[in-house]
Short mmCIF file of C-alpha atoms (C1' of nucleotides) in Angstrom, two decimals:
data_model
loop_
_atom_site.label_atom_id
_atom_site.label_comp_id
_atom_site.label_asym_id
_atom_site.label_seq_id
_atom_site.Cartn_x
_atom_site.Cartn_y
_atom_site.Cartn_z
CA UNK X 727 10.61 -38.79 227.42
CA UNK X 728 8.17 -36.85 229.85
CA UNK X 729 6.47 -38.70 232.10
CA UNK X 730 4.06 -38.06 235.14
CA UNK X 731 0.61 -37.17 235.35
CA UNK X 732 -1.42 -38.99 232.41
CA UNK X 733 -4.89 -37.59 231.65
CA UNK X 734 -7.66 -39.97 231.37
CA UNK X 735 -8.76 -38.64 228.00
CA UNK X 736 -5.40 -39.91 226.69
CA UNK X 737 -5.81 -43.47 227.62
CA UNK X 738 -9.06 -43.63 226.04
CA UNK X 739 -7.26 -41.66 222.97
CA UNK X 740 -4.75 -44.03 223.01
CA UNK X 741 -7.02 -47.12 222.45
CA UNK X 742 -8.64 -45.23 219.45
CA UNK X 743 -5.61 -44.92 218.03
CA UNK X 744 -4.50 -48.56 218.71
CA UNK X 745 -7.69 -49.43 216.99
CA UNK X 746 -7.30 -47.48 214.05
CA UNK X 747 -3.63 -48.94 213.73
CA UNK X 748 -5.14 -52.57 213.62
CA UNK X 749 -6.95 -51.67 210.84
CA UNK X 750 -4.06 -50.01 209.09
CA UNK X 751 -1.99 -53.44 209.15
CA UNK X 752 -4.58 -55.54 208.19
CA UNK X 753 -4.79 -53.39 205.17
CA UNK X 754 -1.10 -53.75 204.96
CA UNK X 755 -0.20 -50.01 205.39
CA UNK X 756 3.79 -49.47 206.45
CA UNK X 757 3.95 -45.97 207.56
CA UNK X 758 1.93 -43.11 208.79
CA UNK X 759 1.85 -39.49 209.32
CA UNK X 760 0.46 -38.04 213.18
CA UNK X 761 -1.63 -35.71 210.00
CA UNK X 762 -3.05 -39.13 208.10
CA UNK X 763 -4.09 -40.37 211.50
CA UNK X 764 -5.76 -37.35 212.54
CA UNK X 765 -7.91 -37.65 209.68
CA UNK X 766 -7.99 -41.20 210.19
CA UNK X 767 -9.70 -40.76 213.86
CA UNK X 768 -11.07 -37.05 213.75
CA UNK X 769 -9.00 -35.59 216.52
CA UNK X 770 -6.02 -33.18 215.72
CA UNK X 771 -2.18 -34.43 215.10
CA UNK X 772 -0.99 -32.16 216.85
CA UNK X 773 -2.79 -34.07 219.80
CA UNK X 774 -2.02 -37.27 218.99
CA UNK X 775 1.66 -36.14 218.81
CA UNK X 776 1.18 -34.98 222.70
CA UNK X 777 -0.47 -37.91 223.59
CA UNK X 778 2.46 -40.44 222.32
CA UNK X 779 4.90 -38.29 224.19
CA UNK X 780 3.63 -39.27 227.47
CA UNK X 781 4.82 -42.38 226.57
CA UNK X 782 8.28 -41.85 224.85
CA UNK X 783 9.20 -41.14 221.03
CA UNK X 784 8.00 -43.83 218.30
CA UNK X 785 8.38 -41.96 215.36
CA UNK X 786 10.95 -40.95 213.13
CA UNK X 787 10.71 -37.07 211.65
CA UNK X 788 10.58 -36.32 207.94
CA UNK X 789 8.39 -39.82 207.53
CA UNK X 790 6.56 -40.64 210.13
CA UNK X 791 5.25 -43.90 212.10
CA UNK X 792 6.17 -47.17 211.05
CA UNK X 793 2.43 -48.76 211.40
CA UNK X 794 3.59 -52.27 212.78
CA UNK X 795 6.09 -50.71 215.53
CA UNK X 796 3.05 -47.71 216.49
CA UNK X 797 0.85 -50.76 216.87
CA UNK X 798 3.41 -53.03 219.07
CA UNK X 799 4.56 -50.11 220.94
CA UNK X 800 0.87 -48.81 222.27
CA UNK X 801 -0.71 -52.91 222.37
CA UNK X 802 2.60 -52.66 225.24
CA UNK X 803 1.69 -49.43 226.62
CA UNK X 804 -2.15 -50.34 227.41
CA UNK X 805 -1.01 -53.77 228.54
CA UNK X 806 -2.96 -55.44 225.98
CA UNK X 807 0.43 -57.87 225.05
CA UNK X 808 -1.31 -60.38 227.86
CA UNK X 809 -4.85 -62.11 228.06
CA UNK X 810 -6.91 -60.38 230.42
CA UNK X 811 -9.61 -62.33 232.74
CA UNK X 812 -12.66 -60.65 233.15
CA UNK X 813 -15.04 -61.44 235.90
CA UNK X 814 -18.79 -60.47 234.70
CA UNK X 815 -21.69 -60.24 237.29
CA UNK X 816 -25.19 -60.38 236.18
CA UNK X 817 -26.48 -62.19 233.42
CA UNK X 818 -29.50 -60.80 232.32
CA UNK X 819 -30.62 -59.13 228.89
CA UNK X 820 -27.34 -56.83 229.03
CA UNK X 821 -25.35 -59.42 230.35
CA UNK X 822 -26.13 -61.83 227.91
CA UNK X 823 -25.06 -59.31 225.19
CA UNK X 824 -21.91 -58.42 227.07
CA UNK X 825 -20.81 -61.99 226.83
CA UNK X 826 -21.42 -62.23 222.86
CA UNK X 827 -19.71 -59.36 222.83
CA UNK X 828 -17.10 -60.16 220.06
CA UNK X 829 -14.69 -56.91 220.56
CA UNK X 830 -13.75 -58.12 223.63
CA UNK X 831 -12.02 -61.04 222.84
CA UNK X 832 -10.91 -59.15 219.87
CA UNK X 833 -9.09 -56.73 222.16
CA UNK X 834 -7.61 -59.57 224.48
CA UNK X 835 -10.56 -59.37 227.03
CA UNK X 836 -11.63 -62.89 227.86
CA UNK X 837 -15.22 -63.23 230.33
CA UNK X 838 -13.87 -65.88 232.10
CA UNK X 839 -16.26 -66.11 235.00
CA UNK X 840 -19.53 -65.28 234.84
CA UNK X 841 -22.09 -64.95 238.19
CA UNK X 842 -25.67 -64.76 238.03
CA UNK X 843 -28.66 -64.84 240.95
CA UNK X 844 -31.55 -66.61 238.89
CA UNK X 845 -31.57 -70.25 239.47
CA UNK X 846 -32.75 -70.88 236.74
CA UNK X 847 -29.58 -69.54 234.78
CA UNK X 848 -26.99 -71.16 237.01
CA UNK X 849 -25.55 -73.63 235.21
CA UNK X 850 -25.60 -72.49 231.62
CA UNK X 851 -22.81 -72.71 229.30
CA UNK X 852 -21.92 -69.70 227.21
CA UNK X 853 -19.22 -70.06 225.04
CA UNK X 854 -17.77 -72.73 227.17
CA UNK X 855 -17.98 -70.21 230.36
CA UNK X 856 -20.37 -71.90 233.34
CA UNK X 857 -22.87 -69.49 234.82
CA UNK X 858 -22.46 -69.64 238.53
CA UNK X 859 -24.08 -68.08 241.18
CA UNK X 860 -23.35 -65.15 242.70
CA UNK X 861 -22.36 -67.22 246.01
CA UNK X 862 -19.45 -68.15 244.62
CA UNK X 863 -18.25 -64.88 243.19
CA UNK X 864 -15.55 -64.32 245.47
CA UNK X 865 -13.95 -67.65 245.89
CA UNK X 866 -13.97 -68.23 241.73
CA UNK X 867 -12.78 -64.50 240.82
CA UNK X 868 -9.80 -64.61 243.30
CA UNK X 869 -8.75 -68.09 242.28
CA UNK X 870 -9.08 -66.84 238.98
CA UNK X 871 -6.71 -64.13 239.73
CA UNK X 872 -9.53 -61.82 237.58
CA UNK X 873 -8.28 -58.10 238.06
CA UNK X 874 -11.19 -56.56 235.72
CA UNK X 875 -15.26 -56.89 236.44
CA UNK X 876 -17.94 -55.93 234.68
CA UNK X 877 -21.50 -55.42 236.99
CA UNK X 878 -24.47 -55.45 235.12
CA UNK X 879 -27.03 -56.34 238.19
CA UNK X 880 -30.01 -54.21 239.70
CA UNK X 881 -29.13 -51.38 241.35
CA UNK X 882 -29.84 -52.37 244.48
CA UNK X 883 -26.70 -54.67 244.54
CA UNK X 884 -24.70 -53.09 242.47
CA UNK X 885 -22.37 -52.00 245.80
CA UNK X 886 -22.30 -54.91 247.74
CA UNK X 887 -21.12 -56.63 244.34
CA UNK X 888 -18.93 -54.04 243.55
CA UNK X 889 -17.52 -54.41 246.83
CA UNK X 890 -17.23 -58.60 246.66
CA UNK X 891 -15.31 -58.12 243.42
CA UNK X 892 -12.90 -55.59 245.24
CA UNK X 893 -12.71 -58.46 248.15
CA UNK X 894 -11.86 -61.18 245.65
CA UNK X 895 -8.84 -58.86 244.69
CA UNK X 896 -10.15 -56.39 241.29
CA UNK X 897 -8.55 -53.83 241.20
CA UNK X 898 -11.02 -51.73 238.27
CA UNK X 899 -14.68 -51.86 237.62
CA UNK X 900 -17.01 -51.52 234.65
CA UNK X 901 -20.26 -50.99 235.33
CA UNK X 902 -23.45 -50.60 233.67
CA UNK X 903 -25.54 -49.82 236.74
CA UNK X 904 -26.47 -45.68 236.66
CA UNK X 905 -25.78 -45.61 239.93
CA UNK X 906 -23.30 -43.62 242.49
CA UNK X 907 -20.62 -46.75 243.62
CA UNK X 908 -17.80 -45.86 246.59
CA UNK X 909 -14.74 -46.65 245.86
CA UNK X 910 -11.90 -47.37 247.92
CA UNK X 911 -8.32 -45.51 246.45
CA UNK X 912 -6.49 -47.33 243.90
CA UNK X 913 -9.76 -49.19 242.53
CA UNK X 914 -10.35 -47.72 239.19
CA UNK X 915 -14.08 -47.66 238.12
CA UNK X 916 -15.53 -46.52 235.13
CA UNK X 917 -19.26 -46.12 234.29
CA UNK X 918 -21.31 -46.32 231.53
CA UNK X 919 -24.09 -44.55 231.71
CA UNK X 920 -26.85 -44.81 229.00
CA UNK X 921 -29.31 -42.70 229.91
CA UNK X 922 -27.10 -39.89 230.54
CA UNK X 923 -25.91 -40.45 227.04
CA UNK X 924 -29.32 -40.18 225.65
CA UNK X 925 -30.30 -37.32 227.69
CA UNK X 926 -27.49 -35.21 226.40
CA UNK X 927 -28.63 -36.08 223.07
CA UNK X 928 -32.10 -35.16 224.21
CA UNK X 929 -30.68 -31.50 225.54
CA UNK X 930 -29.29 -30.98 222.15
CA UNK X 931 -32.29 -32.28 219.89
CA UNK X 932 -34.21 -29.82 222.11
CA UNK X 933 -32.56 -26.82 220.66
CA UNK X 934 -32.33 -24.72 223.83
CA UNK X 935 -28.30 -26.07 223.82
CA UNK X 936 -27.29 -22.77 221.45
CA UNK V 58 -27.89 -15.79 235.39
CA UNK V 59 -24.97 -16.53 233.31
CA UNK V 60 -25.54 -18.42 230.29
CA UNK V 61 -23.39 -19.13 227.21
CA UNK V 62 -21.20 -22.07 226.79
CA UNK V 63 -22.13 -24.76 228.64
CA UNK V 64 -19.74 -27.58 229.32
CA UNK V 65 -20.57 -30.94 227.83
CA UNK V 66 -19.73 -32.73 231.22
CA UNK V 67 -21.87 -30.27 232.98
CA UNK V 68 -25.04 -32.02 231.22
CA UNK V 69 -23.49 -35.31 231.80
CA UNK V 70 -23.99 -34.40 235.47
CA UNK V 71 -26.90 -32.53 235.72
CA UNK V 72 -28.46 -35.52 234.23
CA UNK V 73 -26.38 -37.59 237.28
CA UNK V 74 -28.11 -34.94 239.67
CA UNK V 75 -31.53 -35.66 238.08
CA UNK V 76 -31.74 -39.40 238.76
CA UNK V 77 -30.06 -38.69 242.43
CA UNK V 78 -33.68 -35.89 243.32
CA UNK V 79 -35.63 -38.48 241.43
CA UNK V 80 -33.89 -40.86 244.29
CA UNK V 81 -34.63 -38.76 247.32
CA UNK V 82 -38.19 -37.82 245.65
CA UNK V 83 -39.69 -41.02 245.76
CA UNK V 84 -37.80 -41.41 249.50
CA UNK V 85 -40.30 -38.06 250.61
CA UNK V 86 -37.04 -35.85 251.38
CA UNK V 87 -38.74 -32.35 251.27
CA UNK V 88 -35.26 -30.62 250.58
CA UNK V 89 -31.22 -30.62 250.10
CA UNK V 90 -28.19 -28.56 250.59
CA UNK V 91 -25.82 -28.93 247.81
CA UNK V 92 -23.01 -30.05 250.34
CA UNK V 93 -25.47 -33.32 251.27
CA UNK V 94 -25.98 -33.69 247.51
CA UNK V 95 -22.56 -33.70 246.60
CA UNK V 96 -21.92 -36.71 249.53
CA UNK V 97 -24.94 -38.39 247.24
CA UNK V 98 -22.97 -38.03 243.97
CA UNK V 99 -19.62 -37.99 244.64
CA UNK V 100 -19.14 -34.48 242.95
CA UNK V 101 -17.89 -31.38 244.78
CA UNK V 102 -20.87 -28.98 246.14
CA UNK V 103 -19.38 -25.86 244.45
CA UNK V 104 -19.07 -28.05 241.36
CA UNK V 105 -23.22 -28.81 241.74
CA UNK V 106 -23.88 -24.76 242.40
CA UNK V 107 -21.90 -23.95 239.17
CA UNK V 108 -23.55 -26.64 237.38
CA UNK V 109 -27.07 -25.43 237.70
CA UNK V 110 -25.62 -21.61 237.78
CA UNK V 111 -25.79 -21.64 234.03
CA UNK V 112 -29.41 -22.23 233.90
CA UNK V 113 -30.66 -20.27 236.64
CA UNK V 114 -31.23 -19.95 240.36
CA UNK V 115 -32.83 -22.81 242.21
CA UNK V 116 -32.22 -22.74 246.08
CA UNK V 117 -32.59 -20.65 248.42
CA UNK V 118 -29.65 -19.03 250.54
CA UNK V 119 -29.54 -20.82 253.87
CA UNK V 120 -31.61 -23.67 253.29
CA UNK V 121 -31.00 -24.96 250.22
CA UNK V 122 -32.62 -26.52 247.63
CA UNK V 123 -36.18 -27.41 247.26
CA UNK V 124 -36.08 -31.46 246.17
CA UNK V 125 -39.69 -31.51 244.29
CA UNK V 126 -38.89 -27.88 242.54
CA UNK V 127 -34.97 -29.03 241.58
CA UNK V 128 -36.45 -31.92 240.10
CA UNK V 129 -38.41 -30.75 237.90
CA UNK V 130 -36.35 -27.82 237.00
CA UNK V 131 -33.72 -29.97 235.76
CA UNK V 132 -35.86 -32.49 234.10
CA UNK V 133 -37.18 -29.04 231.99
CA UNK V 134 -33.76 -28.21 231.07
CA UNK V 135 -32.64 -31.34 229.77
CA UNK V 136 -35.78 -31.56 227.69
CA UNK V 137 -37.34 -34.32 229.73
CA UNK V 138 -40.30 -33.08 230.24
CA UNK V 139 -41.80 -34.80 226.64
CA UNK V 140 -41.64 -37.92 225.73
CA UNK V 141 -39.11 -38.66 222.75
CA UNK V 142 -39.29 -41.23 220.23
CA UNK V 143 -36.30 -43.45 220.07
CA UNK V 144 -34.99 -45.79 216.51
CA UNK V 145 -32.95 -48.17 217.18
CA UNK V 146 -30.95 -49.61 214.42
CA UNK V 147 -29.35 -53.26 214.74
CA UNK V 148 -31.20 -55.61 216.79
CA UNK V 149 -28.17 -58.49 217.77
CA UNK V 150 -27.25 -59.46 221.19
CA UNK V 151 -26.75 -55.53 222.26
CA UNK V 152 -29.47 -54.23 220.31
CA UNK V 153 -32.22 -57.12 221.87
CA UNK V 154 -30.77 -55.91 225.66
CA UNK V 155 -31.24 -52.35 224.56
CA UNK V 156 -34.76 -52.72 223.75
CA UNK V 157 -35.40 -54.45 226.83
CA UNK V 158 -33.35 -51.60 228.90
CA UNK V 159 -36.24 -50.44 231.49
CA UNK V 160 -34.38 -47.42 232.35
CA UNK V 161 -34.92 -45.70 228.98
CA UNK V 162 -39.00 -45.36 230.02
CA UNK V 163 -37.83 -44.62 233.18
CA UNK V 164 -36.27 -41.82 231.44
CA UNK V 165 -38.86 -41.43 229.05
CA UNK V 166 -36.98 -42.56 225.90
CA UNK V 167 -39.31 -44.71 223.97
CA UNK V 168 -38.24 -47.27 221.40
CA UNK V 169 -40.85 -46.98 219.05
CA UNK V 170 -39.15 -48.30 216.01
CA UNK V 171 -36.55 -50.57 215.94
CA UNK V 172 -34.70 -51.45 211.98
CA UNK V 173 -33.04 -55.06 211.87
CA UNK V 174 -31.13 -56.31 208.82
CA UNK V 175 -31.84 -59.94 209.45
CA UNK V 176 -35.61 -61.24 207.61
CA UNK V 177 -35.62 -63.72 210.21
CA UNK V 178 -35.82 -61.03 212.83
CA UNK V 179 -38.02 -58.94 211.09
CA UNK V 180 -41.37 -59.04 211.96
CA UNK V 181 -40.85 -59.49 215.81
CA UNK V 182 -42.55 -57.82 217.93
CA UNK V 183 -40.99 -56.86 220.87
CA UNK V 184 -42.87 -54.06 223.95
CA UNK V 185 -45.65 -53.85 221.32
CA UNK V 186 -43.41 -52.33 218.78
CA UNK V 187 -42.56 -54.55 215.77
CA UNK V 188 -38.66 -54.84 214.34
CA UNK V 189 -38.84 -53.62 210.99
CA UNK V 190 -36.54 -54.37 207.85
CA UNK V 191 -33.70 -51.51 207.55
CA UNK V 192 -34.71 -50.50 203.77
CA UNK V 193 -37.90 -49.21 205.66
CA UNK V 194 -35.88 -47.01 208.03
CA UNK V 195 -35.32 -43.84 206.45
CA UNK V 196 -39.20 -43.58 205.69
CA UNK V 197 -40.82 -44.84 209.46
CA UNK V 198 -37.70 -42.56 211.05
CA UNK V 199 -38.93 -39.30 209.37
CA UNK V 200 -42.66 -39.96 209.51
CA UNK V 201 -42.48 -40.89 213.29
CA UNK V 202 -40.41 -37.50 213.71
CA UNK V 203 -37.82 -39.78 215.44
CA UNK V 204 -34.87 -37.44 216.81
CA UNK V 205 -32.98 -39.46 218.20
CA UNK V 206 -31.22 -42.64 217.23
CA UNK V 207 -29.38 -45.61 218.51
CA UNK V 208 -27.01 -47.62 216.44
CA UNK V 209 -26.03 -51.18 217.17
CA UNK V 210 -25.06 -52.54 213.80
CA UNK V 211 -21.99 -54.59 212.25
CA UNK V 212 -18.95 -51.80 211.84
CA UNK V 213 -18.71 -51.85 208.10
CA UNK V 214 -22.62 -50.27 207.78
CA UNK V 215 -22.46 -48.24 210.81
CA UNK V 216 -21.60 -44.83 208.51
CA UNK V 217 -24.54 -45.44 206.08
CA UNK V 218 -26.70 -46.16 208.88
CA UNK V 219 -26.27 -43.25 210.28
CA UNK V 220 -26.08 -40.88 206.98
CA UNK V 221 -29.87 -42.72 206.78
CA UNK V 222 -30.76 -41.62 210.25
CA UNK V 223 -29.50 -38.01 209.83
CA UNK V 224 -31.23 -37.81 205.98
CA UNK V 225 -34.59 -39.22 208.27
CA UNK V 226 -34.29 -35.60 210.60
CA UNK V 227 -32.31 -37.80 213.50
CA UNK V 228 -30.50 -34.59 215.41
CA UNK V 229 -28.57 -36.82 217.86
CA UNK V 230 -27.39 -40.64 217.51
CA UNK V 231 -25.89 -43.08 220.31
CA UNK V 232 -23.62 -45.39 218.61
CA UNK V 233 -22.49 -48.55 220.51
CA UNK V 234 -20.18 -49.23 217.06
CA UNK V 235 -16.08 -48.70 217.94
CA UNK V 236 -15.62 -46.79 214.98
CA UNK V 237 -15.20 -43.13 213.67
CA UNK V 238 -18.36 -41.72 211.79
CA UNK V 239 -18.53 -38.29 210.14
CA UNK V 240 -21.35 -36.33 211.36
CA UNK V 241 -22.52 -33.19 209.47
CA UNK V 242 -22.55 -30.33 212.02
CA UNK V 243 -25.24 -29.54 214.26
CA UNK V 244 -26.14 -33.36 214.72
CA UNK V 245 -24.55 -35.17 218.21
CA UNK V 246 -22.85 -37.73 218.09
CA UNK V 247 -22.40 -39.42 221.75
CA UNK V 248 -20.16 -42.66 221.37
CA UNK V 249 -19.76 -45.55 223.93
CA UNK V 250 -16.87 -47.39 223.25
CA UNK V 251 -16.74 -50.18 225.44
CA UNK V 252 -13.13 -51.60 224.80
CA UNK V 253 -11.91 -48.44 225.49
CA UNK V 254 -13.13 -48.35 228.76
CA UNK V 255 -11.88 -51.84 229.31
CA UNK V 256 -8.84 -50.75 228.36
CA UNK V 257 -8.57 -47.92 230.43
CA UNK V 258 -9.18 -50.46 233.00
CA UNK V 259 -6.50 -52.70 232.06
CA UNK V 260 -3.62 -49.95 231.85
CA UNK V 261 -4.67 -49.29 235.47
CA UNK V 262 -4.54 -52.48 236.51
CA UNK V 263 -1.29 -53.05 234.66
CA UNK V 264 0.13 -50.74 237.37
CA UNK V 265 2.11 -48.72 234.83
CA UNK V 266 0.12 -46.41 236.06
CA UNK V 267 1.61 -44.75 238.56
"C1'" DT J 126 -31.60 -11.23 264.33
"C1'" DA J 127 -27.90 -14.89 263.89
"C1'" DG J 128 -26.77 -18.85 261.33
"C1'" DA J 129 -26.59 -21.12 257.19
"C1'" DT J 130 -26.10 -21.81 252.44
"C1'" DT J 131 -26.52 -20.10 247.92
"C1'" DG J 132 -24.77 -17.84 243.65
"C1'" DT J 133 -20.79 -15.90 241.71
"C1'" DT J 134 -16.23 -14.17 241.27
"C1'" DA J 135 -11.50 -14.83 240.85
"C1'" DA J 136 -7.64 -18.09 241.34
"C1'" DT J 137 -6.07 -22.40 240.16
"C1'" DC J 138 -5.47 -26.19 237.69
"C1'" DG J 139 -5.26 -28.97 233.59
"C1'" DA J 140 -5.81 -29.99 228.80
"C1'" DT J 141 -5.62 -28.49 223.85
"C1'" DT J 142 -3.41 -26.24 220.22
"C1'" DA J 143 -0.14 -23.67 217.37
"C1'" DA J 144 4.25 -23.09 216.23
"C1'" DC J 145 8.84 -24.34 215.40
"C1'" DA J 146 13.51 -26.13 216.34
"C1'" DA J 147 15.39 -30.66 215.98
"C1'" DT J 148 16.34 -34.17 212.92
"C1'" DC J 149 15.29 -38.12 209.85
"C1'" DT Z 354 21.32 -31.77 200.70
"C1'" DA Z 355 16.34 -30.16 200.73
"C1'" DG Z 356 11.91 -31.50 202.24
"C1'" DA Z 357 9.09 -33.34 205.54
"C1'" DT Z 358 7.42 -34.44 209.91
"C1'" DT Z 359 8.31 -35.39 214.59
"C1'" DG Z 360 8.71 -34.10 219.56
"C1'" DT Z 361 8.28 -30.35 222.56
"C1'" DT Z 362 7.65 -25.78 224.20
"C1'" DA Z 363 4.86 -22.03 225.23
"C1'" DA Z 364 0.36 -19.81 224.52
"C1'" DT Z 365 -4.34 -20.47 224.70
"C1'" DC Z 366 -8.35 -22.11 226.12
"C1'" DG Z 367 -11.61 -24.13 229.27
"C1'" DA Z 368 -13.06 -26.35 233.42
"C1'" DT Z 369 -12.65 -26.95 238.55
"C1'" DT Z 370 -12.28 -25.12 242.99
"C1'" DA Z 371 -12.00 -22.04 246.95
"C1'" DA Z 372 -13.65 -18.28 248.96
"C1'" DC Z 373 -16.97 -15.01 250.24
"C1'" DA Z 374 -20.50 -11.38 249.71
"C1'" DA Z 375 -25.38 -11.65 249.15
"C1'" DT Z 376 -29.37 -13.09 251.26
"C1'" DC Z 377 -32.86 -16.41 252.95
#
DNA sequence: TAGATTGTTAATCGATTAACAATC
DNA sequence: TAGATTGTTAATCGATTAACAATC
């Protein structure tokens, strides 16, 4: 069984394998080994093993992983068995891809609400979703009952809208912004931060790494 | 001095600690102590001494650190101090807000040739720099010396792509594609996977959690 | 000098991995 | 049953943190 203390790394694990699994039964695969997966995703089974444990015991020794149970079992685990709402703020050249974005609804991840400050912008439909101003961010996200946001806005605002969307009741961020956000406990907020990314790529390239 | 094995998250944040000096440059603060500069980032202060510990020694015992000298200290160790040539490959919704990301010059991460498959794309001109058909990638990549390389394509062509970029001299590649690509050694590979970190989101929010 | 803060060591904490007994 | 592979333990590895001597 073994609960208690999950590291991050193995929720993000977790999804990779949960992707890898939806590939599996679209290709109509019944079973797998932890050892096919590991190839499958690059990281060892012996890991991937460890990882499941956290969550209980979904295998069956001598053969393996029935692929459609694995599947169920972890879509349950990451709480992707409902429809999520998903409140995005800023609509601008990354915004406007997030929204096309067709993984997300893929993955259950539905932009429900989206908030942008240009005039000009307020009021377009995208994908049936009404751009509306930030003003009404907090009223619309709490009626919504949206418990995920994503901020894509200039830095500048990226706390005060961080901190409407924790007033209008979301309880984890994404955001785009490179920029250091306070949190208040339980809130979980994750970052993605390009230019860090490139930069350790630039580190590398540069040879001093080794 | 201590050198040798340097943590991957330890670039992640000195690259965190680079844009926070760039911050307080521009604000005219002359210097910092690593305990103010941790309440700036949101990172321990004996994490920040470690950090730079493996690439030298940059303050000064009972004042601190010198904000115009850290800078640029940093910004030589994470190779910033040239410009570098950027491909990006794909130019859909995420790969047109990419190329229109202002903190990649910020940075100094140029775009300076971006591959579409697309003919009615190709031919654009976007920043001055025109979006070129893919078959031309391998040859513009290795002539422009291009080391780095972004990847925003469909998932099925996401491996070739970047076996193209890597055969073109690419040492690192950023790929926004949610899918596992075999990288010869010696060439990074720096993924962002952004239904993961939705994901992580949503088992948080889920409150299975804790 | 006295006070302050770095740079570094050593202790702690946590995550990965190998190995294997349990068991399908 | 014999063979295979899981689930789990214990060993290893690596990263974070506290503490403090060095020193500005």
């Amino acid at each position: 069984m073994g609960n208690l203390k999950i590291p991050e790394v193995t929720i993000i694990r977790i999804s990779i394998y949960s992707r890898y699994l939806s590939q599996l039964k679209e290709k109509g695969i019944r079973d797998i080994t932890s050892e096919d997966m590991a190839r499958g995703v690059g990281i060892k089974s012996a890991q991937i093993r460890k990882d499941l444990s956290y969550f209980g015991r979904f295998g069956s020794r001598g053969s393996g992983y029935n692929v459609r149970n694995l599947d169920q079992q972890i879509l349950q685990i990451l709480g992707l068995n409902t429809k999520w709402r998903v409140s995005l703020v800023g609509w601008g050249n990354l915004g406007l891809a997030l929204s096309r974005y067709r993984w997300f609804k893929e993955r259950r991840f539905y932009l429900t609400s989206i908030f942008e400050f240009d005039p000009e912008k307020v009021g377009t439909f995208i994908d049936g979703v009404e751009v509306m101003s930030i003003e009404r961010l907090e009223e619309v996200a709490r009626q919504n009952r949206t418990l995920i946001g994503i901020i894509s806005v200039p830095a500048p605002v990226a706390q005060p809208i961080a901190d409407s969307l924790i007033r209008a009741g979301v309880r984890g961020i994404l955001s785009f912004v490179p920029v250091v956000l306070n949190m208040p406990p339980g809130i979980e907020l994750r970052i993605v931060d390009l230019t860090a990314n490139l930069e350790m790529l630039a580190f590398h390239a540069q040879g001093l790494s080794l």
